[in-house]
Amino acid sequence: MYSQEVSLDKATVLTTIFTITDDAMKASPAIQQALRRPGQKPRLSDSEVVTIALYQELIGEPREDHFFRLHAQRLQEYFPSLNERSRYNRRKRDLWSVILAVRMALLIALGANEADTAAIDSAPAPCIGYKRSKLATDFAGSSQYGVCSSKAMKYFGVKLHNLVTLTGVILDFMLTSAAPHDSQPVMEFLEQHKDKLIEVIGDKAYNGELLQTMAREELGIVLTAPQKTNQPKRGTKAERQCYARWRLVAERANSQLQEQFHLSKHYAKSKWGLMTRIAAKVTAHTMGILVNRLYGRSPLKLAGLAV
């Protein structure tokens, strides 16, 4: 039973995120090797840059200019060496792979790597206005036109595919262009987890006899999806309701990425910037769950951390 009365102030949240991030970065030889660079050490440490980037996502500020205008003065109380926006933004982009490495450490701390059942879902991430010319953009070639049926939305961009544990932790994610159907990249995605996952639960997009047979025979994973209206129902009513509740876990994670972390309004102007923002958003989601657990809060109530 989680205490709903626990509230955290900004100092507690920032200190906790920094401590976890700094410990994870110092404990990883691979991260330390990646951070080696010639010249004098920057006044604002790499751990501080990653901490600020994760905090920026947790409070729902997708744009650095807005973030600095509204929060830089207060943040300098905790990070006195915080410099101007463009330098912070460049360093954050340079650290996108380190941010993902920190997320792997968070998954270990949460025990998410031990999960044998997960839910799968996708979320749209538009990159450019639907009618704008795509010829002079960095996203040409990697992004395509696509449709999100659940939002009745046509967009030009990419699609984020998430594997979510039944406790709500994003186990892994993959980016594809918006054009492919959800069922097309799923085999490649699940192959990376065939040694641990036993069952994966999806929505009707993954309801295909051939796809489910391939997943079972080639990967040893049972891919479960609800039956369509023209198909006979399988299992008992209680079993179908249980699977529906598990599917909601993945849908809730995607909803948080869209609503609180503004996945569809990332303001990235390049593929590098897009990857950095998505890495920060997914890592911030994982960090928020860990912080909530440490303080006895409901793990998935991430909005309460926006202080």
PDB file of C-alpha atoms in Angstrom:
ATOM      1  CA  MET A   1       0.000   0.000   0.000  1.00  0.00           C
ATOM      2  CA  TYR A   2       1.557   3.283  -1.128  1.00  0.00           C
ATOM      3  CA  SER A   3       1.211   6.476   0.860  1.00  0.00           C
ATOM      4  CA  GLN A   4      -0.668   8.996  -1.253  1.00  0.00           C
ATOM      5  CA  GLU A   5       0.300  11.858   1.077  1.00  0.00           C
ATOM      6  CA  VAL A   6       4.020  11.761   0.334  1.00  0.00           C
ATOM      7  CA  SER A   7       5.064  14.898  -1.539  1.00  0.00           C
ATOM      8  CA  LEU A   8       8.562  15.737  -2.692  1.00  0.00           C
ATOM      9  CA  ASP A   9      10.055  19.188  -3.037  1.00  0.00           C
ATOM     10  CA  LYS A  10      12.352  20.272  -5.854  1.00  0.00           C
ATOM     11  CA  ALA A  11      15.538  19.891  -3.802  1.00  0.00           C
ATOM     12  CA  THR A  12      14.677  16.295  -2.894  1.00  0.00           C
ATOM     13  CA  VAL A  13      13.801  15.330  -6.469  1.00  0.00           C
ATOM     14  CA  LEU A  14      16.914  16.948  -7.971  1.00  0.00           C
ATOM     15  CA  THR A  15      19.222  15.527  -5.306  1.00  0.00           C
ATOM     16  CA  THR A  16      17.807  12.032  -5.728  1.00  0.00           C
ATOM     17  CA  ILE A  17      18.053  12.104  -9.527  1.00  0.00           C
ATOM     18  CA  PHE A  18      21.604  13.455  -9.387  1.00  0.00           C
ATOM     19  CA  THR A  19      22.739  10.866  -6.829  1.00  0.00           C
ATOM     20  CA  ILE A  20      21.312   7.960  -8.832  1.00  0.00           C
ATOM     21  CA  THR A  21      22.677   9.315 -12.125  1.00  0.00           C
ATOM     22  CA  ASP A  22      26.144  10.103 -10.764  1.00  0.00           C
ATOM     23  CA  ASP A  23      26.483   6.702  -9.088  1.00  0.00           C
ATOM     24  CA  ALA A  24      25.367   4.900 -12.264  1.00  0.00           C
ATOM     25  CA  MET A  25      27.814   6.839 -14.434  1.00  0.00           C
ATOM     26  CA  LYS A  26      30.752   6.344 -12.071  1.00  0.00           C
ATOM     27  CA  ALA A  27      30.040   2.615 -11.690  1.00  0.00           C
ATOM     28  CA  SER A  28      30.119   1.946 -15.441  1.00  0.00           C
ATOM     29  CA  PRO A  29      33.557   1.571 -17.083  1.00  0.00           C
ATOM     30  CA  ALA A  30      31.890   1.896 -20.510  1.00  0.00           C
ATOM     31  CA  ILE A  31      30.370   5.263 -19.581  1.00  0.00           C
ATOM     32  CA  GLN A  32      33.642   6.488 -18.116  1.00  0.00           C
ATOM     33  CA  GLN A  33      35.446   5.503 -21.294  1.00  0.00           C
ATOM     34  CA  ALA A  34      32.864   7.325 -23.420  1.00  0.00           C
ATOM     35  CA  LEU A  35      33.232  10.463 -21.308  1.00  0.00           C
ATOM     36  CA  ARG A  36      36.989  10.724 -21.736  1.00  0.00           C
ATOM     37  CA  ARG A  37      37.822  13.807 -23.777  1.00  0.00           C
ATOM     38  CA  PRO A  38      40.851  16.047 -24.196  1.00  0.00           C
ATOM     39  CA  GLY A  39      41.070  19.431 -22.566  1.00  0.00           C
ATOM     40  CA  GLN A  40      39.943  20.901 -19.283  1.00  0.00           C
ATOM     41  CA  LYS A  41      36.981  19.382 -17.485  1.00  0.00           C
ATOM     42  CA  PRO A  42      33.789  21.423 -17.855  1.00  0.00           C
ATOM     43  CA  ARG A  43      32.546  23.286 -14.805  1.00  0.00           C
ATOM     44  CA  LEU A  44      29.085  21.745 -15.189  1.00  0.00           C
ATOM     45  CA  SER A  45      29.705  18.010 -14.862  1.00  0.00           C
ATOM     46  CA  ASP A  46      28.244  15.419 -17.205  1.00  0.00           C
ATOM     47  CA  SER A  47      26.180  14.004 -14.333  1.00  0.00           C
ATOM     48  CA  GLU A  48      24.656  17.415 -13.774  1.00  0.00           C
ATOM     49  CA  VAL A  49      23.809  17.822 -17.466  1.00  0.00           C
ATOM     50  CA  VAL A  50      22.036  14.431 -17.509  1.00  0.00           C
ATOM     51  CA  THR A  51      20.208  15.282 -14.264  1.00  0.00           C
ATOM     52  CA  ILE A  52      18.939  18.585 -15.665  1.00  0.00           C
ATOM     53  CA  ALA A  53      17.889  16.876 -18.912  1.00  0.00           C
ATOM     54  CA  LEU A  54      15.847  14.268 -17.019  1.00  0.00           C
ATOM     55  CA  TYR A  55      14.300  16.894 -14.744  1.00  0.00           C
ATOM     56  CA  GLN A  56      13.363  18.969 -17.790  1.00  0.00           C
ATOM     57  CA  GLU A  57      11.369  16.030 -19.159  1.00  0.00           C
ATOM     58  CA  LEU A  58       9.758  15.197 -15.816  1.00  0.00           C
ATOM     59  CA  ILE A  59       8.308  18.698 -15.512  1.00  0.00           C
ATOM     60  CA  GLY A  60       7.049  18.576 -19.091  1.00  0.00           C
ATOM     61  CA  GLU A  61       9.263  21.197 -20.775  1.00  0.00           C
ATOM     62  CA  PRO A  62      10.134  19.924 -24.278  1.00  0.00           C
ATOM     63  CA  ARG A  63      11.765  23.187 -25.416  1.00  0.00           C
ATOM     64  CA  GLU A  64      15.102  24.339 -24.017  1.00  0.00           C
ATOM     65  CA  ASP A  65      14.309  28.031 -24.567  1.00  0.00           C
ATOM     66  CA  HIS A  66      11.139  27.825 -22.458  1.00  0.00           C
ATOM     67  CA  PHE A  67      12.881  25.653 -19.896  1.00  0.00           C
ATOM     68  CA  PHE A  68      15.744  28.120 -19.430  1.00  0.00           C
ATOM     69  CA  ARG A  69      13.525  31.172 -19.374  1.00  0.00           C
ATOM     70  CA  LEU A  70      11.284  29.726 -16.661  1.00  0.00           C
ATOM     71  CA  HIS A  71      13.629  27.570 -14.571  1.00  0.00           C
ATOM     72  CA  ALA A  72      17.297  28.467 -15.136  1.00  0.00           C
ATOM     73  CA  GLN A  73      17.457  31.004 -12.311  1.00  0.00           C
ATOM     74  CA  ARG A  74      16.039  28.574  -9.773  1.00  0.00           C
ATOM     75  CA  LEU A  75      18.180  25.710 -11.048  1.00  0.00           C
ATOM     76  CA  GLN A  76      21.351  27.744 -10.529  1.00  0.00           C
ATOM     77  CA  GLU A  77      20.725  27.422  -6.794  1.00  0.00           C
ATOM     78  CA  TYR A  78      21.419  23.683  -7.198  1.00  0.00           C
ATOM     79  CA  PHE A  79      23.768  23.836 -10.225  1.00  0.00           C
ATOM     80  CA  PRO A  80      25.799  27.067  -9.892  1.00  0.00           C
ATOM     81  CA  SER A  81      27.795  26.288 -13.068  1.00  0.00           C
ATOM     82  CA  LEU A  82      24.717  26.037 -15.287  1.00  0.00           C
ATOM     83  CA  ASN A  83      25.610  28.044 -18.371  1.00  0.00           C
ATOM     84  CA  GLU A  84      23.670  29.428 -21.317  1.00  0.00           C
ATOM     85  CA  ARG A  85      21.047  27.429 -23.188  1.00  0.00           C
ATOM     86  CA  SER A  86      22.841  26.617 -26.439  1.00  0.00           C
ATOM     87  CA  ARG A  87      25.849  25.116 -24.672  1.00  0.00           C
ATOM     88  CA  TYR A  88      23.599  23.020 -22.437  1.00  0.00           C
ATOM     89  CA  ASN A  89      21.676  21.818 -25.488  1.00  0.00           C
ATOM     90  CA  ARG A  90      24.851  20.843 -27.369  1.00  0.00           C
ATOM     91  CA  ARG A  91      26.227  18.925 -24.389  1.00  0.00           C
ATOM     92  CA  LYS A  92      22.918  17.153 -23.891  1.00  0.00           C
ATOM     93  CA  ARG A  93      22.947  15.968 -27.508  1.00  0.00           C
ATOM     94  CA  ASP A  94      26.519  14.726 -27.058  1.00  0.00           C
ATOM     95  CA  LEU A  95      25.388  12.684 -24.048  1.00  0.00           C
ATOM     96  CA  TRP A  96      22.369  10.950 -25.605  1.00  0.00           C
ATOM     97  CA  SER A  97      24.054   7.519 -25.550  1.00  0.00           C
ATOM     98  CA  VAL A  98      25.139   8.063 -21.938  1.00  0.00           C
ATOM     99  CA  ILE A  99      21.535   8.871 -21.023  1.00  0.00           C
ATOM    100  CA  LEU A 100      20.498   5.507 -22.465  1.00  0.00           C
ATOM    101  CA  ALA A 101      23.314   3.763 -20.586  1.00  0.00           C
ATOM    102  CA  VAL A 102      22.042   5.317 -17.354  1.00  0.00           C
ATOM    103  CA  ARG A 103      18.595   3.931 -18.176  1.00  0.00           C
ATOM    104  CA  MET A 104      20.037   0.414 -18.376  1.00  0.00           C
ATOM    105  CA  ALA A 105      21.370   0.835 -14.838  1.00  0.00           C
ATOM    106  CA  LEU A 106      17.920   1.989 -13.716  1.00  0.00           C
ATOM    107  CA  LEU A 107      16.342  -1.139 -15.212  1.00  0.00           C
ATOM    108  CA  ILE A 108      18.709  -3.298 -13.180  1.00  0.00           C
ATOM    109  CA  ALA A 109      17.856  -1.371 -10.004  1.00  0.00           C
ATOM    110  CA  LEU A 110      14.139  -1.849 -10.691  1.00  0.00           C
ATOM    111  CA  GLY A 111      14.555  -5.556 -11.488  1.00  0.00           C
ATOM    112  CA  ALA A 112      12.853  -5.025 -14.855  1.00  0.00           C
ATOM    113  CA  ASN A 113      15.364  -7.236 -16.680  1.00  0.00           C
ATOM    114  CA  GLU A 114      13.998 -10.245 -14.817  1.00  0.00           C
ATOM    115  CA  ALA A 115      10.485  -9.881 -16.263  1.00  0.00           C
ATOM    116  CA  ASP A 116       9.272 -12.759 -18.441  1.00  0.00           C
ATOM    117  CA  THR A 117       5.989 -11.121 -19.509  1.00  0.00           C
ATOM    118  CA  ALA A 118       5.554  -7.737 -21.143  1.00  0.00           C
ATOM    119  CA  ALA A 119       3.044  -5.667 -23.084  1.00  0.00           C
ATOM    120  CA  ILE A 120       3.795  -4.041 -26.432  1.00  0.00           C
ATOM    121  CA  ASP A 121       2.366  -0.878 -27.952  1.00  0.00           C
ATOM    122  CA  SER A 122       3.359   1.979 -30.246  1.00  0.00           C
ATOM    123  CA  ALA A 123       3.021   5.766 -30.142  1.00  0.00           C
ATOM    124  CA  PRO A 124       3.322   8.394 -32.896  1.00  0.00           C
ATOM    125  CA  ALA A 125       6.037  11.038 -32.889  1.00  0.00           C
ATOM    126  CA  PRO A 126       5.382  13.625 -35.641  1.00  0.00           C
ATOM    127  CA  CYS A 127       8.497  15.419 -36.882  1.00  0.00           C
ATOM    128  CA  ILE A 128       7.250  17.967 -39.440  1.00  0.00           C
ATOM    129  CA  GLY A 129       3.903  19.516 -40.347  1.00  0.00           C
ATOM    130  CA  TYR A 130       1.891  17.167 -42.527  1.00  0.00           C
ATOM    131  CA  LYS A 131       1.688  19.548 -45.518  1.00  0.00           C
ATOM    132  CA  ARG A 132       5.146  21.104 -45.266  1.00  0.00           C
ATOM    133  CA  SER A 133       7.749  20.235 -47.927  1.00  0.00           C
ATOM    134  CA  LYS A 134      10.003  17.396 -46.769  1.00  0.00           C
ATOM    135  CA  LEU A 135      12.833  17.929 -49.266  1.00  0.00           C
ATOM    136  CA  ALA A 136      14.948  20.325 -47.167  1.00  0.00           C
ATOM    137  CA  THR A 137      14.688  18.554 -43.829  1.00  0.00           C
ATOM    138  CA  ASP A 138      17.055  16.319 -41.903  1.00  0.00           C
ATOM    139  CA  PHE A 139      14.194  13.844 -41.373  1.00  0.00           C
ATOM    140  CA  ALA A 140      13.880  13.018 -45.081  1.00  0.00           C
ATOM    141  CA  GLY A 141      14.622   9.322 -45.556  1.00  0.00           C
ATOM    142  CA  SER A 142      14.204   8.280 -41.918  1.00  0.00           C
ATOM    143  CA  SER A 143      10.657   9.576 -41.427  1.00  0.00           C
ATOM    144  CA  GLN A 144       7.574   8.788 -43.499  1.00  0.00           C
ATOM    145  CA  TYR A 145       3.856   9.448 -43.654  1.00  0.00           C
ATOM    146  CA  GLY A 146       1.798   7.327 -41.303  1.00  0.00           C
ATOM    147  CA  VAL A 147      -1.581   6.981 -39.622  1.00  0.00           C
ATOM    148  CA  CYS A 148      -2.395   6.613 -35.930  1.00  0.00           C
ATOM    149  CA  SER A 149      -5.824   4.978 -35.807  1.00  0.00           C
ATOM    150  CA  SER A 150      -6.373   5.490 -32.077  1.00  0.00           C
ATOM    151  CA  LYS A 151      -5.895   9.258 -32.449  1.00  0.00           C
ATOM    152  CA  ALA A 152      -7.454   9.476 -35.939  1.00  0.00           C
ATOM    153  CA  MET A 153      -4.272  11.291 -36.955  1.00  0.00           C
ATOM    154  CA  LYS A 154      -2.223  11.424 -40.138  1.00  0.00           C
ATOM    155  CA  TYR A 155       1.339  12.577 -39.596  1.00  0.00           C
ATOM    156  CA  PHE A 156       4.874  12.658 -40.992  1.00  0.00           C
ATOM    157  CA  GLY A 157       7.420  11.295 -38.573  1.00  0.00           C
ATOM    158  CA  VAL A 158       8.446   8.208 -36.678  1.00  0.00           C
ATOM    159  CA  LYS A 159       6.808   5.623 -34.468  1.00  0.00           C
ATOM    160  CA  LEU A 160       7.979   4.627 -31.001  1.00  0.00           C
ATOM    161  CA  HIS A 161       7.461   0.934 -30.157  1.00  0.00           C
ATOM    162  CA  ASN A 162       7.595   0.119 -26.445  1.00  0.00           C
ATOM    163  CA  LEU A 163       7.959  -3.103 -24.488  1.00  0.00           C
ATOM    164  CA  VAL A 164       6.524  -2.458 -21.025  1.00  0.00           C
ATOM    165  CA  THR A 165       6.700  -4.768 -18.016  1.00  0.00           C
ATOM    166  CA  LEU A 166       3.515  -5.504 -16.094  1.00  0.00           C
ATOM    167  CA  THR A 167       4.726  -3.082 -13.412  1.00  0.00           C
ATOM    168  CA  GLY A 168       4.783  -0.218 -15.916  1.00  0.00           C
ATOM    169  CA  VAL A 169       8.535   0.027 -16.578  1.00  0.00           C
ATOM    170  CA  ILE A 170       9.582   0.542 -20.215  1.00  0.00           C
ATOM    171  CA  LEU A 171      11.803  -2.482 -20.752  1.00  0.00           C
ATOM    172  CA  ASP A 172      12.949  -1.501 -24.238  1.00  0.00           C
ATOM    173  CA  PHE A 173      11.957   0.709 -27.149  1.00  0.00           C
ATOM    174  CA  MET A 174      12.547   0.902 -30.880  1.00  0.00           C
ATOM    175  CA  LEU A 175      12.102   3.691 -33.428  1.00  0.00           C
ATOM    176  CA  THR A 176      10.791   3.087 -36.928  1.00  0.00           C
ATOM    177  CA  SER A 177       9.374   5.370 -39.574  1.00  0.00           C
ATOM    178  CA  ALA A 178       5.646   5.998 -39.302  1.00  0.00           C
ATOM    179  CA  ALA A 179       4.729   3.996 -42.414  1.00  0.00           C
ATOM    180  CA  PRO A 180       5.111   0.310 -41.351  1.00  0.00           C
ATOM    181  CA  HIS A 181       2.203  -1.379 -39.614  1.00  0.00           C
ATOM    182  CA  ASP A 182       2.814  -2.195 -35.955  1.00  0.00           C
ATOM    183  CA  SER A 183       3.069  -5.899 -36.748  1.00  0.00           C
ATOM    184  CA  GLN A 184       5.920  -5.508 -39.267  1.00  0.00           C
ATOM    185  CA  PRO A 185       8.894  -4.699 -36.965  1.00  0.00           C
ATOM    186  CA  VAL A 186       7.695  -6.788 -34.039  1.00  0.00           C
ATOM    187  CA  MET A 187       9.770  -9.891 -34.857  1.00  0.00           C
ATOM    188  CA  GLU A 188      13.001  -7.910 -35.046  1.00  0.00           C
ATOM    189  CA  PHE A 189      12.068  -6.146 -31.805  1.00  0.00           C
ATOM    190  CA  LEU A 190      11.214  -9.294 -29.857  1.00  0.00           C
ATOM    191  CA  GLU A 191      14.257 -11.193 -31.100  1.00  0.00           C
ATOM    192  CA  GLN A 192      16.424  -9.099 -28.789  1.00  0.00           C
ATOM    193  CA  HIS A 193      14.478 -10.453 -25.777  1.00  0.00           C
ATOM    194  CA  LYS A 194      13.857 -14.061 -26.808  1.00  0.00           C
ATOM    195  CA  ASP A 195      16.111 -15.401 -24.031  1.00  0.00           C
ATOM    196  CA  LYS A 196      13.989 -13.844 -21.251  1.00  0.00           C
ATOM    197  CA  LEU A 197      10.475 -13.115 -22.431  1.00  0.00           C
ATOM    198  CA  ILE A 198       7.915 -15.910 -22.439  1.00  0.00           C
ATOM    199  CA  GLU A 199       4.760 -13.972 -23.303  1.00  0.00           C
ATOM    200  CA  VAL A 200       4.086 -10.598 -24.909  1.00  0.00           C
ATOM    201  CA  ILE A 201       0.633  -8.993 -24.886  1.00  0.00           C
ATOM    202  CA  GLY A 202      -0.436  -6.575 -27.601  1.00  0.00           C
ATOM    203  CA  ASP A 203      -3.539  -4.974 -29.052  1.00  0.00           C
ATOM    204  CA  LYS A 204      -5.438  -6.013 -32.183  1.00  0.00           C
ATOM    205  CA  ALA A 205      -2.599  -4.808 -34.417  1.00  0.00           C
ATOM    206  CA  TYR A 206      -0.676  -7.934 -33.381  1.00  0.00           C
ATOM    207  CA  ASN A 207      -3.564 -10.304 -34.040  1.00  0.00           C
ATOM    208  CA  GLY A 208      -2.270 -12.372 -36.929  1.00  0.00           C
ATOM    209  CA  GLU A 209      -2.049 -16.150 -37.025  1.00  0.00           C
ATOM    210  CA  LEU A 210       1.137 -16.123 -39.111  1.00  0.00           C
ATOM    211  CA  LEU A 211       2.806 -13.542 -36.888  1.00  0.00           C
ATOM    212  CA  GLN A 212       1.891 -15.356 -33.690  1.00  0.00           C
ATOM    213  CA  THR A 213       3.058 -18.686 -35.127  1.00  0.00           C
ATOM    214  CA  MET A 214       6.407 -17.200 -36.170  1.00  0.00           C
ATOM    215  CA  ALA A 215       6.905 -15.640 -32.735  1.00  0.00           C
ATOM    216  CA  ARG A 216       6.153 -18.940 -31.026  1.00  0.00           C
ATOM    217  CA  GLU A 217       8.205 -21.214 -33.297  1.00  0.00           C
ATOM    218  CA  GLU A 218      11.191 -18.959 -34.052  1.00  0.00           C
ATOM    219  CA  LEU A 219      11.513 -17.009 -30.806  1.00  0.00           C
ATOM    220  CA  GLY A 220       9.712 -19.156 -28.274  1.00  0.00           C
ATOM    221  CA  ILE A 221       7.494 -16.213 -27.315  1.00  0.00           C
ATOM    222  CA  VAL A 222       3.717 -16.410 -27.015  1.00  0.00           C
ATOM    223  CA  LEU A 223       2.327 -13.276 -28.682  1.00  0.00           C
ATOM    224  CA  THR A 224      -1.177 -12.683 -27.349  1.00  0.00           C
ATOM    225  CA  ALA A 225      -3.682 -10.233 -28.826  1.00  0.00           C
ATOM    226  CA  PRO A 226      -7.467  -9.734 -28.456  1.00  0.00           C
ATOM    227  CA  GLN A 227      -9.731 -11.320 -31.030  1.00  0.00           C
ATOM    228  CA  LYS A 228     -11.400  -9.193 -33.667  1.00  0.00           C
ATOM    229  CA  THR A 229     -15.178  -8.997 -33.869  1.00  0.00           C
ATOM    230  CA  ASN A 230     -15.349 -11.524 -36.720  1.00  0.00           C
ATOM    231  CA  GLN A 231     -13.194 -14.078 -34.869  1.00  0.00           C
ATOM    232  CA  PRO A 232     -14.331 -16.619 -32.267  1.00  0.00           C
ATOM    233  CA  LYS A 233     -13.485 -15.661 -28.705  1.00  0.00           C
ATOM    234  CA  ARG A 234     -10.684 -17.539 -26.972  1.00  0.00           C
ATOM    235  CA  GLY A 235     -10.322 -18.249 -23.270  1.00  0.00           C
ATOM    236  CA  THR A 236     -12.708 -17.397 -20.456  1.00  0.00           C
ATOM    237  CA  LYS A 237     -14.131 -13.949 -19.807  1.00  0.00           C
ATOM    238  CA  ALA A 238     -11.895 -13.605 -16.732  1.00  0.00           C
ATOM    239  CA  GLU A 239      -8.795 -14.388 -18.809  1.00  0.00           C
ATOM    240  CA  ARG A 240      -9.738 -11.820 -21.457  1.00  0.00           C
ATOM    241  CA  GLN A 241     -10.296  -9.188 -18.777  1.00  0.00           C
ATOM    242  CA  CYS A 242      -6.907  -9.991 -17.254  1.00  0.00           C
ATOM    243  CA  TYR A 243      -5.157  -9.561 -20.611  1.00  0.00           C
ATOM    244  CA  ALA A 244      -7.025  -6.286 -21.160  1.00  0.00           C
ATOM    245  CA  ARG A 245      -5.732  -4.944 -17.822  1.00  0.00           C
ATOM    246  CA  TRP A 246      -2.182  -5.941 -18.743  1.00  0.00           C
ATOM    247  CA  ARG A 247      -2.487  -4.190 -22.108  1.00  0.00           C
ATOM    248  CA  LEU A 248      -3.501  -1.023 -20.306  1.00  0.00           C
ATOM    249  CA  VAL A 249      -0.090  -0.972 -18.638  1.00  0.00           C
ATOM    250  CA  ALA A 250       1.629  -0.357 -21.992  1.00  0.00           C
ATOM    251  CA  GLU A 251      -1.075   2.090 -23.035  1.00  0.00           C
ATOM    252  CA  ARG A 252      -0.587   4.026 -19.794  1.00  0.00           C
ATOM    253  CA  ALA A 253       3.166   4.287 -20.374  1.00  0.00           C
ATOM    254  CA  ASN A 254       2.564   5.614 -23.893  1.00  0.00           C
ATOM    255  CA  SER A 255      -0.077   8.004 -22.579  1.00  0.00           C
ATOM    256  CA  GLN A 256       2.402   9.401 -20.039  1.00  0.00           C
ATOM    257  CA  LEU A 257       5.017   9.836 -22.769  1.00  0.00           C
ATOM    258  CA  GLN A 258       2.460  11.726 -24.847  1.00  0.00           C
ATOM    259  CA  GLU A 259       0.755  13.831 -22.192  1.00  0.00           C
ATOM    260  CA  GLN A 260       3.405  14.548 -19.543  1.00  0.00           C
ATOM    261  CA  PHE A 261       6.584  14.129 -21.594  1.00  0.00           C
ATOM    262  CA  HIS A 262       5.158  15.604 -24.824  1.00  0.00           C
ATOM    263  CA  LEU A 263       6.379  12.919 -27.210  1.00  0.00           C
ATOM    264  CA  SER A 264       4.335  14.388 -30.065  1.00  0.00           C
ATOM    265  CA  LYS A 265       5.683  17.909 -29.428  1.00  0.00           C
ATOM    266  CA  HIS A 266       9.404  17.333 -29.082  1.00  0.00           C
ATOM    267  CA  TYR A 267      10.501  20.332 -31.235  1.00  0.00           C
ATOM    268  CA  ALA A 268      13.503  18.426 -32.591  1.00  0.00           C
ATOM    269  CA  LYS A 269      14.977  19.850 -35.785  1.00  0.00           C
ATOM    270  CA  SER A 270      17.316  16.964 -36.629  1.00  0.00           C
ATOM    271  CA  LYS A 271      17.530  13.187 -36.265  1.00  0.00           C
ATOM    272  CA  TRP A 272      20.226  13.634 -33.637  1.00  0.00           C
ATOM    273  CA  GLY A 273      18.053  16.017 -31.671  1.00  0.00           C
ATOM    274  CA  LEU A 274      15.064  13.683 -31.960  1.00  0.00           C
ATOM    275  CA  MET A 275      17.045  10.714 -30.661  1.00  0.00           C
ATOM    276  CA  THR A 276      18.334  12.804 -27.750  1.00  0.00           C
ATOM    277  CA  ARG A 277      14.853  13.936 -26.778  1.00  0.00           C
ATOM    278  CA  ILE A 278      13.340  10.447 -26.978  1.00  0.00           C
ATOM    279  CA  ALA A 279      16.262   8.994 -24.992  1.00  0.00           C
ATOM    280  CA  ALA A 280      15.718  11.650 -22.304  1.00  0.00           C
ATOM    281  CA  LYS A 281      11.944  11.115 -22.218  1.00  0.00           C
ATOM    282  CA  VAL A 282      12.111   7.325 -21.863  1.00  0.00           C
ATOM    283  CA  THR A 283      14.929   7.542 -19.302  1.00  0.00           C
ATOM    284  CA  ALA A 284      13.048  10.197 -17.322  1.00  0.00           C
ATOM    285  CA  HIS A 285       9.998   7.904 -17.252  1.00  0.00           C
ATOM    286  CA  THR A 286      12.141   5.088 -15.812  1.00  0.00           C
ATOM    287  CA  MET A 287      13.857   7.447 -13.369  1.00  0.00           C
ATOM    288  CA  GLY A 288      10.501   8.728 -12.149  1.00  0.00           C
ATOM    289  CA  ILE A 289       9.346   5.205 -11.319  1.00  0.00           C
ATOM    290  CA  LEU A 290      12.543   4.514  -9.372  1.00  0.00           C
ATOM    291  CA  VAL A 291      12.286   7.785  -7.417  1.00  0.00           C
ATOM    292  CA  ASN A 292       8.660   7.016  -6.536  1.00  0.00           C
ATOM    293  CA  ARG A 293       9.597   3.564  -5.271  1.00  0.00           C
ATOM    294  CA  LEU A 294      12.422   4.927  -3.142  1.00  0.00           C
ATOM    295  CA  TYR A 295      10.033   7.292  -1.355  1.00  0.00           C
ATOM    296  CA  GLY A 296       7.106   4.901  -1.001  1.00  0.00           C
ATOM    297  CA  ARG A 297       4.956   6.599  -3.617  1.00  0.00           C
ATOM    298  CA  SER A 298       2.785   4.898  -6.209  1.00  0.00           C
ATOM    299  CA  PRO A 299       5.381   4.088  -8.917  1.00  0.00           C
ATOM    300  CA  LEU A 300       3.371   5.242 -11.916  1.00  0.00           C
ATOM    301  CA  LYS A 301       2.201   8.573 -10.484  1.00  0.00           C
ATOM    302  CA  LEU A 302       4.862  10.580 -12.245  1.00  0.00           C
ATOM    303  CA  ALA A 303       2.965  13.856 -12.446  1.00  0.00           C
ATOM    304  CA  GLY A 304       3.547  14.399  -8.728  1.00  0.00           C
ATOM    305  CA  LEU A 305       7.282  14.685  -9.364  1.00  0.00           C
ATOM    306  CA  ALA A 306       6.800  17.834 -11.478  1.00  0.00           C
ATOM    307  CA  VAL A 307       7.753  20.262  -8.716  1.00  0.00           C
TER     308      VAL A 307
END
